[in-house]
Amino acid sequence: MKTKSRPPRRGAPPQDAEAAPGERTPDGSSPDTGPDPSKGVRSRAVRATGARTEGGRRRSGPGPGGRRDSSVQRRLESNERERQRMHKLNNAFQALREVIPHVRTDKKLSKIETLTLAKNYIKSLTATILTMSSGRLPGLEGQGPKLYQHLQQQQQQVGATLGAPEAQPQGHLQRYSTQIHSFREGT
DNA sequence: TAGGCCATCTGGTCCT
DNA sequence: AGGACCAGATGGCCTA
């Protein structure tokens, strides 16, 4: 239910003259950050602004005649920046997906799954370090104790606030492992 | 068909 | 002032 190797979007969005002139690729993606074209690119950007019924709020606009040109232009530029920002965010999500070990390689992790797995992966790594270091971290002489104290404090805080199995290093690993499997099962 | 996920638009607020 | 950030709204696509 999750991953969609989406075919190119059907039902081309209404093309109109309001699309920002010549600054986007036809699919609305940016050249460097756009999604994989093979995955079905959304072509919504062409909608640009205006009293649209699709995507975004309907404009309670200035009525007949529409926005003034300069105002429309600013909105278009703002939309473009927002798209770029979201593309960067999605790139970051993708980068995160690629460093999180997970079982379900056939399906792309959703954003919420990515964040949740990442959080627990970090916790499990922290717990592992804490367990293995025992206060002495090779190569970190001088910093080791500080790091150890820091990790220990974190563990205690988590344990105190949650009163959960996280207090035990194995708790993180267990939870992470469980989560991986639950994602695999699609639960 | 319903629900989940997503991209995009949009206006408001915060920040530089 | 202008850009970044945020959250709400909207509609498309996909899977169960």
Coordinates of C-alpha atoms (C1' of nucleotides) in Angstrom, one line a residue:
Chain A
M1 CA 0.0 0.0 0.0
K2 CA 2.9 2.2 0.4
T3 CA 5.3 2.5 -2.4
K4 CA 4.1 3.7 -5.6
S5 CA 6.1 3.4 -8.6
R6 CA 3.8 5.8 -10.1
P7 CA 3.3 6.0 -13.7
P8 CA 3.3 9.4 -15.2
R9 CA 0.4 11.3 -13.9
R10 CA -2.7 10.8 -15.9
G11 CA -5.1 13.5 -16.7
A12 CA -2.8 16.3 -17.4
P13 CA -3.5 19.2 -15.1
P14 CA -5.2 22.1 -16.6
Q15 CA -2.7 24.0 -18.6
D16 CA -3.1 27.6 -18.6
A17 CA -1.4 30.8 -19.2
E18 CA -0.8 31.3 -15.6
A19 CA 2.1 28.9 -15.4
A20 CA 5.3 30.7 -14.7
P21 CA 6.8 31.4 -18.0
G22 CA 9.6 29.1 -18.9
E23 CA 11.2 28.4 -15.6
R24 CA 10.1 24.9 -14.9
T25 CA 10.6 21.6 -16.5
P26 CA 7.4 20.4 -18.0
D27 CA 6.7 18.2 -15.1
G28 CA 7.3 21.0 -12.6
S29 CA 10.3 19.4 -11.1
S30 CA 13.6 21.2 -10.7
P31 CA 16.4 19.9 -12.8
D32 CA 18.5 18.8 -9.9
T33 CA 16.1 17.9 -7.2
G34 CA 13.1 16.7 -9.1
P35 CA 11.8 13.2 -8.4
D36 CA 12.8 10.3 -10.6
P37 CA 10.9 10.8 -13.8
S38 CA 10.5 7.1 -14.1
K39 CA 8.5 7.1 -10.9
G40 CA 5.8 9.3 -12.2
V41 CA 6.4 12.9 -11.8
R42 CA 3.7 15.1 -10.6
S43 CA 3.0 17.8 -12.9
R44 CA 1.3 20.2 -10.8
A45 CA 3.5 23.1 -11.0
V46 CA 2.1 24.2 -14.2
R47 CA -1.0 25.1 -12.4
A48 CA 0.8 28.0 -10.9
T49 CA -1.5 30.4 -9.2
G50 CA -4.9 31.7 -9.6
A51 CA -8.4 30.7 -8.7
R52 CA -7.7 27.1 -9.2
T53 CA -9.9 24.3 -8.0
E54 CA -7.1 21.8 -7.8
G55 CA -4.3 21.9 -5.3
G56 CA -4.1 24.6 -2.8
R57 CA -6.6 26.9 -1.4
R58 CA -9.0 28.6 -3.7
R59 CA -8.1 32.1 -3.9
S60 CA -10.4 34.6 -2.4
G61 CA -9.0 36.8 -5.0
P62 CA -9.5 40.2 -6.1
G63 CA -12.4 39.3 -8.4
P64 CA -12.6 40.0 -12.0
G65 CA -9.3 41.1 -13.4
G66 CA -7.4 39.0 -10.9
R67 CA -4.3 40.0 -9.0
R68 CA -2.2 42.7 -10.2
D69 CA 0.6 41.5 -12.4
S70 CA 3.4 42.2 -9.9
S71 CA 1.5 40.4 -7.2
V72 CA 0.9 37.4 -9.4
Q73 CA 4.6 37.4 -10.3
R74 CA 5.6 37.4 -6.7
R75 CA 3.3 34.6 -6.0
L76 CA 4.7 32.5 -8.8
E77 CA 8.2 33.1 -7.6
S78 CA 7.1 32.2 -4.1
N79 CA 5.5 29.0 -5.3
E80 CA 8.7 28.1 -7.1
R81 CA 10.8 28.6 -4.1
E82 CA 8.4 26.5 -2.0
R83 CA 8.6 23.7 -4.6
Q84 CA 12.4 23.9 -4.4
R85 CA 12.3 23.8 -0.7
M86 CA 10.1 20.8 -0.7
H87 CA 12.3 19.0 -3.2
K88 CA 15.3 19.6 -1.0
L89 CA 13.3 18.2 1.9
N90 CA 12.4 15.2 -0.1
N91 CA 16.0 14.7 -1.1
A92 CA 17.0 14.7 2.5
F93 CA 14.3 12.1 3.2
Q94 CA 15.7 10.0 0.4
A95 CA 19.2 10.3 1.7
L96 CA 17.9 9.3 5.1
R97 CA 16.2 6.3 3.6
E98 CA 19.4 5.1 2.1
V99 CA 21.3 5.0 5.3
I100 CA 18.7 3.4 7.4
P101 CA 18.9 -0.3 7.3
H102 CA 15.5 -1.8 6.7
V103 CA 14.2 -5.0 5.4
R104 CA 11.5 -3.9 3.1
T105 CA 13.7 -3.1 0.1
D106 CA 11.0 -3.6 -2.4
K107 CA 9.0 -0.8 -1.1
K108 CA 9.9 2.7 -0.5
L109 CA 9.6 3.8 3.1
S110 CA 7.0 6.5 3.7
K111 CA 8.1 9.7 5.3
I112 CA 6.7 8.8 8.7
E113 CA 8.2 5.4 8.5
T114 CA 11.6 6.9 7.6
L115 CA 11.5 9.3 10.5
T116 CA 10.4 6.7 13.0
L117 CA 12.9 4.1 11.9
A118 CA 15.7 6.7 11.9
K119 CA 14.8 7.7 15.4
N120 CA 14.9 4.2 16.7
Y121 CA 18.0 3.4 14.7
I122 CA 19.8 6.3 16.3
K123 CA 18.7 5.1 19.7
S124 CA 19.8 1.6 19.0
L125 CA 23.2 2.8 17.9
T126 CA 23.5 5.0 20.9
A127 CA 22.7 2.1 23.1
T128 CA 25.2 -0.1 21.3
I129 CA 27.9 2.5 21.8
L130 CA 27.0 2.8 25.4
T131 CA 27.1 -0.9 25.9
M132 CA 30.4 -1.4 24.1
S133 CA 32.3 1.6 25.3
S134 CA 32.0 1.0 29.0
G135 CA 33.4 4.4 29.5
R136 CA 36.4 4.0 27.3
L137 CA 36.1 4.9 23.7
P138 CA 39.0 4.0 21.5
G139 CA 40.3 6.9 19.6
L140 CA 38.4 9.3 21.7
E141 CA 40.8 9.5 24.6
G142 CA 40.0 12.7 26.5
Q143 CA 36.6 12.9 25.0
G144 CA 35.5 9.4 25.8
P145 CA 34.4 10.1 29.4
K146 CA 32.4 13.1 28.2
L147 CA 30.7 11.2 25.5
Y148 CA 30.1 8.4 27.9
Q149 CA 28.6 10.7 30.4
H150 CA 26.5 12.3 27.8
L151 CA 25.2 9.0 26.5
Q152 CA 24.6 7.9 30.0
Q153 CA 22.6 11.0 30.8
Q154 CA 20.5 10.5 27.8
Q155 CA 19.8 6.9 28.7
Q156 CA 18.8 8.0 32.2
Q157 CA 16.6 10.7 30.9
V158 CA 14.8 8.4 28.5
G159 CA 14.5 5.8 31.2
A160 CA 13.2 8.4 33.6
T161 CA 10.7 10.0 31.3
L162 CA 9.4 6.8 29.7
G163 CA 10.2 4.3 32.4
A164 CA 10.5 2.1 29.4
P165 CA 12.7 -0.7 28.3
E166 CA 14.9 2.0 26.7
A167 CA 16.6 2.2 30.1
Q168 CA 18.2 -1.0 29.0
P169 CA 20.4 -0.7 25.9
Q170 CA 18.9 -3.8 24.5
G171 CA 15.5 -2.1 24.6
H172 CA 16.4 0.0 21.7
L173 CA 17.7 -2.8 19.6
Q174 CA 14.6 -4.8 20.4
R175 CA 12.3 -2.0 19.5
Y176 CA 14.1 -1.2 16.3
S177 CA 14.2 -4.8 15.3
T178 CA 10.5 -5.2 16.1
Q179 CA 9.7 -2.1 14.1
I180 CA 11.6 -3.2 11.1
H181 CA 9.6 -6.4 11.1
S182 CA 6.3 -4.7 11.6
F183 CA 7.0 -2.4 8.7
R184 CA 7.9 -5.4 6.6
E185 CA 4.6 -7.0 7.6
G186 CA 2.9 -3.8 6.7
T187 CA 1.4 -3.4 10.1
Chain B
dT1 C1' -14.6 2.8 -2.7
dA2 C1' -12.0 4.3 1.4
dG3 C1' -7.9 5.4 3.3
dG4 C1' -3.0 6.5 3.0
dC5 C1' 0.4 9.1 0.9
dC6 C1' 2.0 12.7 -1.6
dA7 C1' 2.8 17.3 -4.4
dT8 C1' 1.4 21.7 -4.9
dC9 C1' -0.7 26.1 -3.8
dT10 C1' -1.5 29.5 -0.6
dG11 C1' -1.4 33.0 3.2
dG12 C1' 0.4 33.8 7.6
dT13 C1' 4.5 34.3 10.6
dC14 C1' 9.3 34.4 11.6
dC15 C1' 13.9 35.7 10.5
dT16 C1' 17.8 38.1 8.4
Chain C
dA1 C1' 11.5 44.1 2.4
dG2 C1' 12.2 39.6 0.9
dG3 C1' 13.0 34.9 1.7
dA4 C1' 12.4 30.8 4.7
dC5 C1' 9.4 28.2 7.2
dC6 C1' 5.0 26.4 8.4
dA7 C1' 0.4 24.5 8.3
dG8 C1' -4.1 24.1 6.1
dA9 C1' -6.5 22.9 1.9
dT10 C1' -7.1 20.4 -2.3
dG11 C1' -6.9 16.8 -5.5
dG12 C1' -4.4 12.9 -7.8
dC13 C1' -2.6 8.2 -7.5
dC14 C1' -2.3 3.7 -5.4
dT15 C1' -3.5 -0.3 -2.7
dA16 C1' -6.5 -3.2 0.0

